[in-house]
PDB file of C-alpha atoms and ligand atoms in Angstrom:
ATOM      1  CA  UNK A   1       3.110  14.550 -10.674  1.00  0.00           C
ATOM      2  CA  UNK A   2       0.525  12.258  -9.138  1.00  0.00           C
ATOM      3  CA  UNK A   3       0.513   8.947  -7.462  1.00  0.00           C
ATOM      4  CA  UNK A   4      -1.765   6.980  -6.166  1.00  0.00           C
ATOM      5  CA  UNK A   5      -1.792   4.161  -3.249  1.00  0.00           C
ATOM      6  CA  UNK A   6      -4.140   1.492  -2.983  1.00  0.00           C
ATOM      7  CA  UNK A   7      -4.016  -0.281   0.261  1.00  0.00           C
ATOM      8  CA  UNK A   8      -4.298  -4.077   1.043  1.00  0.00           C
ATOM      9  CA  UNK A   9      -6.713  -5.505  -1.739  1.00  0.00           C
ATOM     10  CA  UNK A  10      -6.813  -9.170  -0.843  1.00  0.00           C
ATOM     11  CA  UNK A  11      -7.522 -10.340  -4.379  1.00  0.00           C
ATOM     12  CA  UNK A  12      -8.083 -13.849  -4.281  1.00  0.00           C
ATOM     13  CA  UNK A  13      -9.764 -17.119  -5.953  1.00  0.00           C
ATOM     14  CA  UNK A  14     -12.942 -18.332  -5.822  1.00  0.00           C
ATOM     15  CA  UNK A  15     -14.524 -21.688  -5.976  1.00  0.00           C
ATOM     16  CA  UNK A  16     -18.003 -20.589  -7.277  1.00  0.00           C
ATOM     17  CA  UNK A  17     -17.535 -18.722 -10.975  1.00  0.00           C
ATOM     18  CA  UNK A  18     -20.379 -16.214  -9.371  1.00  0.00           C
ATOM     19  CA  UNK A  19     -17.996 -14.937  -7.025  1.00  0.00           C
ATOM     20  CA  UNK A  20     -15.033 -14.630  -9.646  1.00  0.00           C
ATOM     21  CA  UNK A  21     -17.480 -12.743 -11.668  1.00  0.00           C
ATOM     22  CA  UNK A  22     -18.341 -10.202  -8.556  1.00  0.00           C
ATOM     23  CA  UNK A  23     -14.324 -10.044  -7.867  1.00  0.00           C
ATOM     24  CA  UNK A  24     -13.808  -9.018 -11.488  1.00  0.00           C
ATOM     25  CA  UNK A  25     -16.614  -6.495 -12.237  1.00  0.00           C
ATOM     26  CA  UNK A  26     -14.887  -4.745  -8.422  1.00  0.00           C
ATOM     27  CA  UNK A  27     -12.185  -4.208  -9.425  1.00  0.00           C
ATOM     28  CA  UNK A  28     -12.686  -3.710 -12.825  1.00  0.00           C
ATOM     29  CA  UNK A  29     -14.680  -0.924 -11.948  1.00  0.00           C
ATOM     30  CA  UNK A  30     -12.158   0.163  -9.352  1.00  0.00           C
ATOM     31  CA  UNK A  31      -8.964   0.347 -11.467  1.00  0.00           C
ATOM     32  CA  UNK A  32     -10.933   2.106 -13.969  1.00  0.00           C
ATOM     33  CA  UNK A  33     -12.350   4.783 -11.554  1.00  0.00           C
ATOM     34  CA  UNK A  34      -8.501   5.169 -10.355  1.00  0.00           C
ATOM     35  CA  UNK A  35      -7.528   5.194 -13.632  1.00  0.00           C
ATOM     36  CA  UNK A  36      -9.628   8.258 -14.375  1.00  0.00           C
ATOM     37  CA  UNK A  37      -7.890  10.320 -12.249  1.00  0.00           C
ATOM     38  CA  UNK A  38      -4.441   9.775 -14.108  1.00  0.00           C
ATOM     39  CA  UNK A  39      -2.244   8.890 -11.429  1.00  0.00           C
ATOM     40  CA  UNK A  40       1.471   8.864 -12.762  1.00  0.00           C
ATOM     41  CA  UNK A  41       2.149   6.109 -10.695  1.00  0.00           C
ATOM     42  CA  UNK A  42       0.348   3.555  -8.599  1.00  0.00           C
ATOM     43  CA  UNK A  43       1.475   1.459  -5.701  1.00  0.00           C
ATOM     44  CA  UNK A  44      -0.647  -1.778  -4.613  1.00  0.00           C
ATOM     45  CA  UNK A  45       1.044  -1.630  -0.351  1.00  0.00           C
ATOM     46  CA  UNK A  46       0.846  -5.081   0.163  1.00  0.00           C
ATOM     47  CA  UNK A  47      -1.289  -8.216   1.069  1.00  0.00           C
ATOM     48  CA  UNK A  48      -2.340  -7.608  -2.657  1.00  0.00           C
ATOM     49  CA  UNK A  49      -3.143 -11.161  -2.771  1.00  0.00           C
ATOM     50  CA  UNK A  50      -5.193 -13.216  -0.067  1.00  0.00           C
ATOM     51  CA  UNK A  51      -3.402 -16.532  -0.095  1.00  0.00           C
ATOM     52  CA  UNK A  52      -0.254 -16.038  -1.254  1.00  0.00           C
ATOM     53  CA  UNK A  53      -0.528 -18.071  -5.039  1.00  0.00           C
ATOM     54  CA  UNK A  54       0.553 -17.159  -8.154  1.00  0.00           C
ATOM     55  CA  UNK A  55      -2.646 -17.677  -9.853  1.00  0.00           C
ATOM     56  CA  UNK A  56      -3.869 -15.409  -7.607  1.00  0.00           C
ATOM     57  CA  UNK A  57      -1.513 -12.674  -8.939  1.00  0.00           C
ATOM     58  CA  UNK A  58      -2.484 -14.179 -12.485  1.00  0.00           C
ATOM     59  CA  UNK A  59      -5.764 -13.623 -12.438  1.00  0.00           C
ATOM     60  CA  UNK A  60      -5.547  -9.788 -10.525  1.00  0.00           C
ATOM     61  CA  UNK A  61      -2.959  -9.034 -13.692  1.00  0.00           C
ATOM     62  CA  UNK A  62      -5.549 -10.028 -16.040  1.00  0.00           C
ATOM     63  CA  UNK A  63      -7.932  -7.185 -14.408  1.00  0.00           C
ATOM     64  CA  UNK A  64      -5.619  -4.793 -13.595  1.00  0.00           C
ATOM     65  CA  UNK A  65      -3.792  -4.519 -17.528  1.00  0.00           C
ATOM     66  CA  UNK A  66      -7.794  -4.811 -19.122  1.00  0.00           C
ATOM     67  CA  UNK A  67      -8.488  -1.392 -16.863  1.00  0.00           C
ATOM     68  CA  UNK A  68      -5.327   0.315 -18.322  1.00  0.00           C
ATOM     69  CA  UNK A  69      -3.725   0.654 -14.944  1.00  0.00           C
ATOM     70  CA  UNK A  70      -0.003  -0.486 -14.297  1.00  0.00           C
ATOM     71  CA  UNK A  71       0.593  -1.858 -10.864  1.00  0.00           C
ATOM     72  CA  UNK A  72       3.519  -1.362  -8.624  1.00  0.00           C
ATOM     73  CA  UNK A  73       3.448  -4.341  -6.084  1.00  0.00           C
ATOM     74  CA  UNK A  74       5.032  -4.044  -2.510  1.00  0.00           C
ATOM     75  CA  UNK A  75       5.441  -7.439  -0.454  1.00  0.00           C
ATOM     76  CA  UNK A  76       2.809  -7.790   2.301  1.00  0.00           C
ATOM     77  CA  UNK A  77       2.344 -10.652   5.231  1.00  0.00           C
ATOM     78  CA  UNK A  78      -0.629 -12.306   2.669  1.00  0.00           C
ATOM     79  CA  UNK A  79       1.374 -12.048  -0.524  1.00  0.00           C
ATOM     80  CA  UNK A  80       4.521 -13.794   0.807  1.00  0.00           C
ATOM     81  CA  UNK A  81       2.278 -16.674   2.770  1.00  0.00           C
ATOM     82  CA  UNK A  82       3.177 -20.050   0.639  1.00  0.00           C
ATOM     83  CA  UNK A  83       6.146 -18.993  -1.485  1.00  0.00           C
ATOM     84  CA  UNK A  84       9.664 -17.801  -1.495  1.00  0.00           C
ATOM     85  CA  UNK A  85      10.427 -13.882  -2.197  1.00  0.00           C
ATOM     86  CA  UNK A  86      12.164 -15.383  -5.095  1.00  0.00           C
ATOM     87  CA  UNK A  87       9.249 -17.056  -7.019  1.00  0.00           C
ATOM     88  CA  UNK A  88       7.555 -13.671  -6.046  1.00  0.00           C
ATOM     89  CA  UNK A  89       9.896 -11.404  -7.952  1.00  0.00           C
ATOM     90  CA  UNK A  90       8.302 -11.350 -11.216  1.00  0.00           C
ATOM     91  CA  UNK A  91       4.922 -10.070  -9.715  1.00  0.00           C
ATOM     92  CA  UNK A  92       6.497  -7.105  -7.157  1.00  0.00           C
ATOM     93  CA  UNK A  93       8.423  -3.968  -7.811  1.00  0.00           C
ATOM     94  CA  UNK A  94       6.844  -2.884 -11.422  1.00  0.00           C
ATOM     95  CA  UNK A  95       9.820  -3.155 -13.748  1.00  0.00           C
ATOM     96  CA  UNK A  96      12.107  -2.865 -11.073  1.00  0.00           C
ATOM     97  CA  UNK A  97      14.696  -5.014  -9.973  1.00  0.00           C
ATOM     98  CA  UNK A  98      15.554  -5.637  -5.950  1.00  0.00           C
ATOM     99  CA  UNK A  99      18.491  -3.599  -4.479  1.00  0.00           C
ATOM    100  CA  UNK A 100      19.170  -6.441  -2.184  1.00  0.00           C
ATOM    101  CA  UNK A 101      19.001 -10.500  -1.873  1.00  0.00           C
ATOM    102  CA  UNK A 102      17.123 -10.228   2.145  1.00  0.00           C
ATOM    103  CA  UNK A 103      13.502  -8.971   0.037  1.00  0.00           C
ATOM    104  CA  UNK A 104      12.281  -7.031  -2.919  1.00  0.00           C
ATOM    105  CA  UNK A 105      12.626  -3.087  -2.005  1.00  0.00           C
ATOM    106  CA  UNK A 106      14.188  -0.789  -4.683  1.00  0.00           C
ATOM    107  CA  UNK A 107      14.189   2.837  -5.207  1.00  0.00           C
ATOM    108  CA  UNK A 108      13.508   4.950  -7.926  1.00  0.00           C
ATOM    109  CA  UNK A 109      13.153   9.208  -8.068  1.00  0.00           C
ATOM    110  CA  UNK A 110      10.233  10.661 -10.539  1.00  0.00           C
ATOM    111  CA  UNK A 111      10.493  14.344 -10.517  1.00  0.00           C
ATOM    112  CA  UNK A 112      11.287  15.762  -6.893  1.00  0.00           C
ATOM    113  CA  UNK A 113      10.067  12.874  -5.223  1.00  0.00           C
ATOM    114  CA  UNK A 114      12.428   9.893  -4.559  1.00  0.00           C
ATOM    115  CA  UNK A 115      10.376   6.706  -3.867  1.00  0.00           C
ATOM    116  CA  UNK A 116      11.569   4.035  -1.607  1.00  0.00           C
ATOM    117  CA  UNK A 117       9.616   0.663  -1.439  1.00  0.00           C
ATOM    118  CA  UNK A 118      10.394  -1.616   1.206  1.00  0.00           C
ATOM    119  CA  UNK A 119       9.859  -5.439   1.929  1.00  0.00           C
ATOM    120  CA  UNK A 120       8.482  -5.884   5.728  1.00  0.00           C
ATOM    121  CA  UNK A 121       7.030  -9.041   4.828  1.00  0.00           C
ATOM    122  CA  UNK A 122       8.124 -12.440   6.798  1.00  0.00           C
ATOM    123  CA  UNK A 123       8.413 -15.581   4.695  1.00  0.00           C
ATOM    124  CA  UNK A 124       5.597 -17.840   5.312  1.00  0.00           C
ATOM    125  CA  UNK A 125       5.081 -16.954   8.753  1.00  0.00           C
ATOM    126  CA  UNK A 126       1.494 -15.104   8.840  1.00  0.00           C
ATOM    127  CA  UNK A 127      -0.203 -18.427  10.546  1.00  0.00           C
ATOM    128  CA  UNK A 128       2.053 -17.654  14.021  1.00  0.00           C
ATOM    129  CA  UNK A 129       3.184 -14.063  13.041  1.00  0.00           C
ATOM    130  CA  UNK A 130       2.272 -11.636  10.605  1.00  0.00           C
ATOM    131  CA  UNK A 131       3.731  -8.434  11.868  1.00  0.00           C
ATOM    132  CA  UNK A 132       6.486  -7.109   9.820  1.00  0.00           C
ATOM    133  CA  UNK A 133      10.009  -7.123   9.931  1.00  0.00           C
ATOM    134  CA  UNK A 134      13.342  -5.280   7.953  1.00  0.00           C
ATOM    135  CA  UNK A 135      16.291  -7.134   7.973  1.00  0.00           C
ATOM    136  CA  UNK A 136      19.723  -5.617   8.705  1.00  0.00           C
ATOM    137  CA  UNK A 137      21.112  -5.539   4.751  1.00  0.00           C
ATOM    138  CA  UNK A 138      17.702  -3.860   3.944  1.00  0.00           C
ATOM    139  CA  UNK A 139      18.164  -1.552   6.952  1.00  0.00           C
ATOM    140  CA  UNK A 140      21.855  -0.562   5.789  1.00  0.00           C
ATOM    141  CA  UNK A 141      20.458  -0.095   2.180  1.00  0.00           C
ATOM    142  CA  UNK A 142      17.712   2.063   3.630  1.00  0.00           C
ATOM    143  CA  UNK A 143      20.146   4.500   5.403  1.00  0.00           C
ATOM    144  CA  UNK A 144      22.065   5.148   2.418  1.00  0.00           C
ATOM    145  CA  UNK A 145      18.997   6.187   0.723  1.00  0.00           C
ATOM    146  CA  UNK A 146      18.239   8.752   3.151  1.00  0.00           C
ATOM    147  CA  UNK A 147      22.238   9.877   3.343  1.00  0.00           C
ATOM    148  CA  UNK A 148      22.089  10.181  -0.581  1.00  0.00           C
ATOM    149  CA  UNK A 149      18.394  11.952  -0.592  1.00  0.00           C
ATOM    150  CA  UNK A 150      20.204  14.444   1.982  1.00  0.00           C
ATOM    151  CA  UNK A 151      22.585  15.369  -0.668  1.00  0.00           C
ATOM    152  CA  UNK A 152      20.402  15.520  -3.465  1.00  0.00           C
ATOM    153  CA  UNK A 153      18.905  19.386  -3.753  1.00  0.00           C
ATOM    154  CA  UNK A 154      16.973  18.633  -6.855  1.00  0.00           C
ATOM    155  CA  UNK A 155      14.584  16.180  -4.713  1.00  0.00           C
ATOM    156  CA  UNK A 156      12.136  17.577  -2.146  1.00  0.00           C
ATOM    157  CA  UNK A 157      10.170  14.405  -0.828  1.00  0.00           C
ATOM    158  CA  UNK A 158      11.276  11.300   0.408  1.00  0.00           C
ATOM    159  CA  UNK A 159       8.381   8.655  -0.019  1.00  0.00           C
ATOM    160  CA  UNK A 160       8.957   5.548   1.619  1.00  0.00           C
ATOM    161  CA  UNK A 161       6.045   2.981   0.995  1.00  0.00           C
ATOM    162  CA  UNK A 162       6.029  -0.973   2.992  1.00  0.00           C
ATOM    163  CA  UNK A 163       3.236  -2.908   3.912  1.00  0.00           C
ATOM    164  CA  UNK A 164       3.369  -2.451   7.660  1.00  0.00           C
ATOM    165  CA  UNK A 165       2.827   0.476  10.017  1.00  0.00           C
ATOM    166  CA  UNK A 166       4.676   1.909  12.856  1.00  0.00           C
ATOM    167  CA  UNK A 167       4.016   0.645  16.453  1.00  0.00           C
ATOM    168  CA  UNK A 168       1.774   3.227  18.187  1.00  0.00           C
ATOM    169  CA  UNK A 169       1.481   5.510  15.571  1.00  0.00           C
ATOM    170  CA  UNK A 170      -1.381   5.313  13.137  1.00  0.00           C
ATOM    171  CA  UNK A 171      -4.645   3.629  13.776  1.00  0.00           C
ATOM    172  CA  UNK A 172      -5.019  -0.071  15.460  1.00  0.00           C
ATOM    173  CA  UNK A 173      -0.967  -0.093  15.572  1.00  0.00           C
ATOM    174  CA  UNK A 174      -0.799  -0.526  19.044  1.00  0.00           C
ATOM    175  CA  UNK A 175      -2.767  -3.984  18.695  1.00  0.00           C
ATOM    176  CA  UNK A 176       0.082  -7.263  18.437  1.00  0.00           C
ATOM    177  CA  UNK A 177       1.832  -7.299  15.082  1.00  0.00           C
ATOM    178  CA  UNK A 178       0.060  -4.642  13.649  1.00  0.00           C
ATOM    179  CA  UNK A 179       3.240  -2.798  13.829  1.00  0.00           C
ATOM    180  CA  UNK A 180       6.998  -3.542  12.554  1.00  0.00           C
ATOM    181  CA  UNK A 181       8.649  -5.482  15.282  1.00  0.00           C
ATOM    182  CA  UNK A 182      12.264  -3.678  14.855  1.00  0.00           C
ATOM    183  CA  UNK A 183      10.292   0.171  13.827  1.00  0.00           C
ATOM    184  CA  UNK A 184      12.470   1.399  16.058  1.00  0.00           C
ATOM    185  CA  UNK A 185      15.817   0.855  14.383  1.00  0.00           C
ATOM    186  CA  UNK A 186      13.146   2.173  11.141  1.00  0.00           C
ATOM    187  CA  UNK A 187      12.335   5.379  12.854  1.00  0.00           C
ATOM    188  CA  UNK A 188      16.103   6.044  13.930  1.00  0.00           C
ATOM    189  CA  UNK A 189      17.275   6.172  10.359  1.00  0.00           C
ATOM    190  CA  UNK A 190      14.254   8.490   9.131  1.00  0.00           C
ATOM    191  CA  UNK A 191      15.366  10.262  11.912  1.00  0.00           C
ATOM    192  CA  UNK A 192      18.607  11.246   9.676  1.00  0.00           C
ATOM    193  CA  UNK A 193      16.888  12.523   7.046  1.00  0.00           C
ATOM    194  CA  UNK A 194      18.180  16.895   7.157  1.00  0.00           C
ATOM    195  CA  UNK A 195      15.865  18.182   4.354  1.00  0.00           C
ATOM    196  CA  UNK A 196      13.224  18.111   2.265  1.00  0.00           C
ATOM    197  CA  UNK A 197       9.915  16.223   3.621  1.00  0.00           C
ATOM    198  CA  UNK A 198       9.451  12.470   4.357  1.00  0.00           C
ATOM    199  CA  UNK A 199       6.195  10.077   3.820  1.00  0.00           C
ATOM    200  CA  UNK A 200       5.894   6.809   5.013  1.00  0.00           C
ATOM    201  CA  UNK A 201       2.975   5.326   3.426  1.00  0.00           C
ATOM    202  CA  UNK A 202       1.775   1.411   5.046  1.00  0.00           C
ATOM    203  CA  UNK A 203      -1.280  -0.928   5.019  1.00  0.00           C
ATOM    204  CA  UNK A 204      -1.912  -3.788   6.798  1.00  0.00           C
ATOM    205  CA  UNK A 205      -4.204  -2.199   9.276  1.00  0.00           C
ATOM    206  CA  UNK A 206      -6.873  -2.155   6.948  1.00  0.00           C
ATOM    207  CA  UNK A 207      -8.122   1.690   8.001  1.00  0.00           C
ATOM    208  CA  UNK A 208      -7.015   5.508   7.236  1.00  0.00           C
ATOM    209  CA  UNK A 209      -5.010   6.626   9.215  1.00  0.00           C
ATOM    210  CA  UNK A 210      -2.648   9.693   9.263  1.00  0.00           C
ATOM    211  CA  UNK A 211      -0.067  10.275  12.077  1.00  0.00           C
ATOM    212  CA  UNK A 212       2.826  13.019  12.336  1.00  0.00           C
ATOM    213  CA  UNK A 213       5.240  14.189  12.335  1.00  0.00           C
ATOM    214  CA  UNK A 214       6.959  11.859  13.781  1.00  0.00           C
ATOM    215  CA  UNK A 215      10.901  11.102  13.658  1.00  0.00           C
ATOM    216  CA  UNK A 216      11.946  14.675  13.169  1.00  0.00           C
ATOM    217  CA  UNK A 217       9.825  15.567   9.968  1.00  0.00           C
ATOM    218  CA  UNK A 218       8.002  12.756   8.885  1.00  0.00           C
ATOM    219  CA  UNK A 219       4.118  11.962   8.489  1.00  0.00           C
ATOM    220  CA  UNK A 220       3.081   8.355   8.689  1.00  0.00           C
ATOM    221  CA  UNK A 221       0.326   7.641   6.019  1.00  0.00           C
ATOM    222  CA  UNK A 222      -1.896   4.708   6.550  1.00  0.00           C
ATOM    223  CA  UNK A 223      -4.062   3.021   3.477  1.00  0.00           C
ATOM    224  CA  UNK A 224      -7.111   1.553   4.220  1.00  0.00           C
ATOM    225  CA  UNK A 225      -8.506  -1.820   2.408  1.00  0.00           C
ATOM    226  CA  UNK A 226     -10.768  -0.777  -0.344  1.00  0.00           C
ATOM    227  CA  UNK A 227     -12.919  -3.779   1.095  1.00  0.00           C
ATOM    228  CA  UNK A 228     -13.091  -1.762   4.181  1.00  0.00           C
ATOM    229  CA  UNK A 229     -12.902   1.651   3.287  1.00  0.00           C
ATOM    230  CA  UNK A 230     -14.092   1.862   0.073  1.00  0.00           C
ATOM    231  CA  UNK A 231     -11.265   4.272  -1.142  1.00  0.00           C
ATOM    232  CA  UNK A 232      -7.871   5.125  -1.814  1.00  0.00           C
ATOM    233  CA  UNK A 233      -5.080   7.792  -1.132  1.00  0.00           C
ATOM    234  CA  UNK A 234      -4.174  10.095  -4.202  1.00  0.00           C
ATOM    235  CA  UNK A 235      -1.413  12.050  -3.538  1.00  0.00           C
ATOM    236  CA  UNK A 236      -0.214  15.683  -6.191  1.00  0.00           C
ATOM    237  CA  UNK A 237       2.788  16.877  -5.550  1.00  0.00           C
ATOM    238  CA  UNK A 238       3.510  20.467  -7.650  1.00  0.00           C
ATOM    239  CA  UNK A 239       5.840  23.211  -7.231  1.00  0.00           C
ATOM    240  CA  UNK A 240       3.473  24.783  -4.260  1.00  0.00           C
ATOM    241  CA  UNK A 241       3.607  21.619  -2.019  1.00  0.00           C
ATOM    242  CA  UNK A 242       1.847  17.849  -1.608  1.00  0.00           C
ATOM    243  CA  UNK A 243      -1.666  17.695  -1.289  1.00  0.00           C
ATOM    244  CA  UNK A 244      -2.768  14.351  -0.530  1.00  0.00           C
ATOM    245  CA  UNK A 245      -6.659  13.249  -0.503  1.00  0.00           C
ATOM    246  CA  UNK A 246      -8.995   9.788   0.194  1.00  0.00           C
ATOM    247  CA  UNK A 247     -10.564   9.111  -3.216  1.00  0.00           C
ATOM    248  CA  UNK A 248     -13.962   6.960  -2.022  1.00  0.00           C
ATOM    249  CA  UNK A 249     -14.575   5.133  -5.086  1.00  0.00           C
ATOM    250  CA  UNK A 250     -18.364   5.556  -6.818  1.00  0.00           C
ATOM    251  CA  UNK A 251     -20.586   2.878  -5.638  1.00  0.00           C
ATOM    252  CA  UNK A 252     -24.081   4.453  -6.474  1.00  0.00           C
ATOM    253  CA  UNK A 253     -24.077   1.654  -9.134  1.00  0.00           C
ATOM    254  CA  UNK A 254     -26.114  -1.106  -7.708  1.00  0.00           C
ATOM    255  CA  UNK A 255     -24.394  -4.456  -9.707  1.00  0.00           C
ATOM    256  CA  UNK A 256     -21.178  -2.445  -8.719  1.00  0.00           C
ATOM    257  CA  UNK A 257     -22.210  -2.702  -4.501  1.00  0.00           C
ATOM    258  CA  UNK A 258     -23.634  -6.017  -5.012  1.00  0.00           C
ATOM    259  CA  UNK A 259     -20.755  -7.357  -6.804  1.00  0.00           C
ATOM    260  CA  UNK A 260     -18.050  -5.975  -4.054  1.00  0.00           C
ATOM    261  CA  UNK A 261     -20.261  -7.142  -1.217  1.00  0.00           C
ATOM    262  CA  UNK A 262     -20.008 -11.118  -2.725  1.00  0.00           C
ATOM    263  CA  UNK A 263     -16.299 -10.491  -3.493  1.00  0.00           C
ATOM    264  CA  UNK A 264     -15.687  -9.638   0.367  1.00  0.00           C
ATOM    265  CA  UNK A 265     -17.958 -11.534   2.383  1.00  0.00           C
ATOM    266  CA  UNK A 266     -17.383 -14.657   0.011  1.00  0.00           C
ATOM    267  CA  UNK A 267     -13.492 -14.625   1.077  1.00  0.00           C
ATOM    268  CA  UNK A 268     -12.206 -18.480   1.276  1.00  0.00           C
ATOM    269  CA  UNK A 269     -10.914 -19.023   4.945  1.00  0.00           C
ATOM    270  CA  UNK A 270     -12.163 -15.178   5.646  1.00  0.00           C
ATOM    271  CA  UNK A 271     -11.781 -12.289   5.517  1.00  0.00           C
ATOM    272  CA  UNK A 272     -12.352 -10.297   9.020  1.00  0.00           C
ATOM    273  CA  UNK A 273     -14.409  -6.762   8.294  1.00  0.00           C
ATOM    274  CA  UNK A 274     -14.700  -4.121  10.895  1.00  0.00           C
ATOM    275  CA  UNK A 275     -17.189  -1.604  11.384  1.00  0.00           C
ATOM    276  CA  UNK A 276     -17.060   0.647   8.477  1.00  0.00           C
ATOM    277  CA  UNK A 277     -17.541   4.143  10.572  1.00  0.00           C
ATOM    278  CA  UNK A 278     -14.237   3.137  12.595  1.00  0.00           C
ATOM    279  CA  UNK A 279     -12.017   2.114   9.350  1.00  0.00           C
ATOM    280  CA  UNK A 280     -12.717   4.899   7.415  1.00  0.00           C
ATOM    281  CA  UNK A 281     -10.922   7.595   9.029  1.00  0.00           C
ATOM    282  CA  UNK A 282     -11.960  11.342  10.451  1.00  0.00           C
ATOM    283  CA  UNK A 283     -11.471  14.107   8.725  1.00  0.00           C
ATOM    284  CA  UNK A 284      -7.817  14.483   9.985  1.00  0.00           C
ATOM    285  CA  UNK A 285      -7.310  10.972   8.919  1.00  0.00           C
ATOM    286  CA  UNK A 286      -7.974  11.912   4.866  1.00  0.00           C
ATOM    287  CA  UNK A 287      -6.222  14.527   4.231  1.00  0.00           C
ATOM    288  CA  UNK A 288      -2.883  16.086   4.364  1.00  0.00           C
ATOM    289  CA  UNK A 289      -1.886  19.197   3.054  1.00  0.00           C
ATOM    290  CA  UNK A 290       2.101  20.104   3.450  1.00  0.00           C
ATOM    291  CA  UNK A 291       3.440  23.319   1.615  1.00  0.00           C
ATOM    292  CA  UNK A 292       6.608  23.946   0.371  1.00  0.00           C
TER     293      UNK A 292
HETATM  294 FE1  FE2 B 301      -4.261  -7.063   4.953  1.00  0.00          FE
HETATM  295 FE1  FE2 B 302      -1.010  -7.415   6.163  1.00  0.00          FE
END
């Protein structure tokens, strides 16, 4: 099976139809490019919108169903800016519904891989703090994944997926809340996990980023912001082992890199970009090969 992970995409409105335009033929182009690779599964980690508005997640819907791809939707700092988790629900989680009331997280298995999505996302709190969180219920939920993954021998991976990284783990996660403020109490419960191989993929840093193991046998798995890095993680899992990879998407098109240069500089109330050499990861950073 395959899945891909697109990191923070900061999909938002604009004010000039020019600029819509540019945001559409992106990602247009972009879905489609990830949709040629046939990913079984794609997760969107978070800050998937820019303000936090539902015709925000309108409008991306509109371009992500015309490209044929179907998006699975974790909470991130952006998306949950103006509105409750509840009004959110619809948007998040695929077809999934939320184990618990505290945030939208869920898990599902596909094959040997279980998949864990968690909700690190304050509520309307990114103006005075937009590092992430997990909430005790969410915490309790998460352990008895990992207890019932231990017991399951048909599943070999344990792929957890939330918005934010791991304090002083992968890259700019040392930097105030850039990290999960309680990753601690996190990393103590991956710490129970006695078999099989664990993932934690996050965002929110905007770079690549690959850090492990950590937490007894873990690898921490950092996307980077297509706006920044220009790419996205792609990961096979088989019955040899995981190989993951950094897709970069094609921009040789001209329209294509004049279109995503409006749709990111053109951000209403901004949209910070760093230097693209130090975002878009060494070699070590892109790939990850772990066999069975
Ligand atoms: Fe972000
Ligand atoms: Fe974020």
């Amino acid at each position: 099976m395959r899945f891909a992970v697109l990191g923070d995409l900061h999909f938002t409105e604009y004010s000039t139809p020019e600029f819509s335009q540019a945001r559409d033929y992106t990602f247009t182009s972009f879905f489609t490019q990830l949709r040629w690779r046939q990913p079984d599964l794609v997760f969107a980690i978070g800050d998937t919108i820019n303000r936090g508005t539902i015709a925000e997640l309108v409008e991306q819907e509109r371009v992500v169903h015309r490209s044929g791809v179907k998006l699975i939707r974790l909470l991130g700092n952006h998306d949950n800016d103006l509105l409750e988790k509840s009004e959110l629900k619809p948007w998040f989680l695929g077809s999934f519904n939320s184990a618990g009331e505290d945030g939208l997280y869920t898990a599902f298995d596909y094959e040997h891989c279980r998949f864990v999505i968690m909700d690190t996302a304050r509520v309307k709190m990114s103006h005075i703090d937009y590092g992430g969180i997990v909430l005790e219920p969410q915490l309790k939920w998460l352990e008895a994944q990992v207890e019932d993954f231990n017991s399951a021998v048909n599943l070999q991976y344990l792929i957890v997926l939330g918005h934010h990284p791991f304090a002083n783990t992968t890259h700019r996660s040392e930097k105030p809340m850039l990290f999960i403020s309680n990753g601690d109490e996190v990393l103590k419960i991956f710490g129970k996990l006695r078999r099989g191989q664990g993932l934690y993929f996050c965002g929110h840093n905007h770079s690549h980023s690959i850090y492990g193991p950590v937490a007894g046998n873990w690898f921490i798995v950092q996307a980077g912001a297509p706006f920044e890095c220009e790419g996205y993680r792609l990961v096979t899992v088989d019955k040899d082992g995981l190989e993951l990879e950094t897709v970069d998407f094609d921009m040789n098109e001209p329209e294509l890199r004049n279109s995503f240069e409006l749709t990111r500089r053109n951000i209403e109330g901004g949209f910070e970009l760093h230097l693209f050499e130090d975002m878009y990861g060494k070699p070590e950073d892109r790939e990850l090969y772990i066999k069975r």
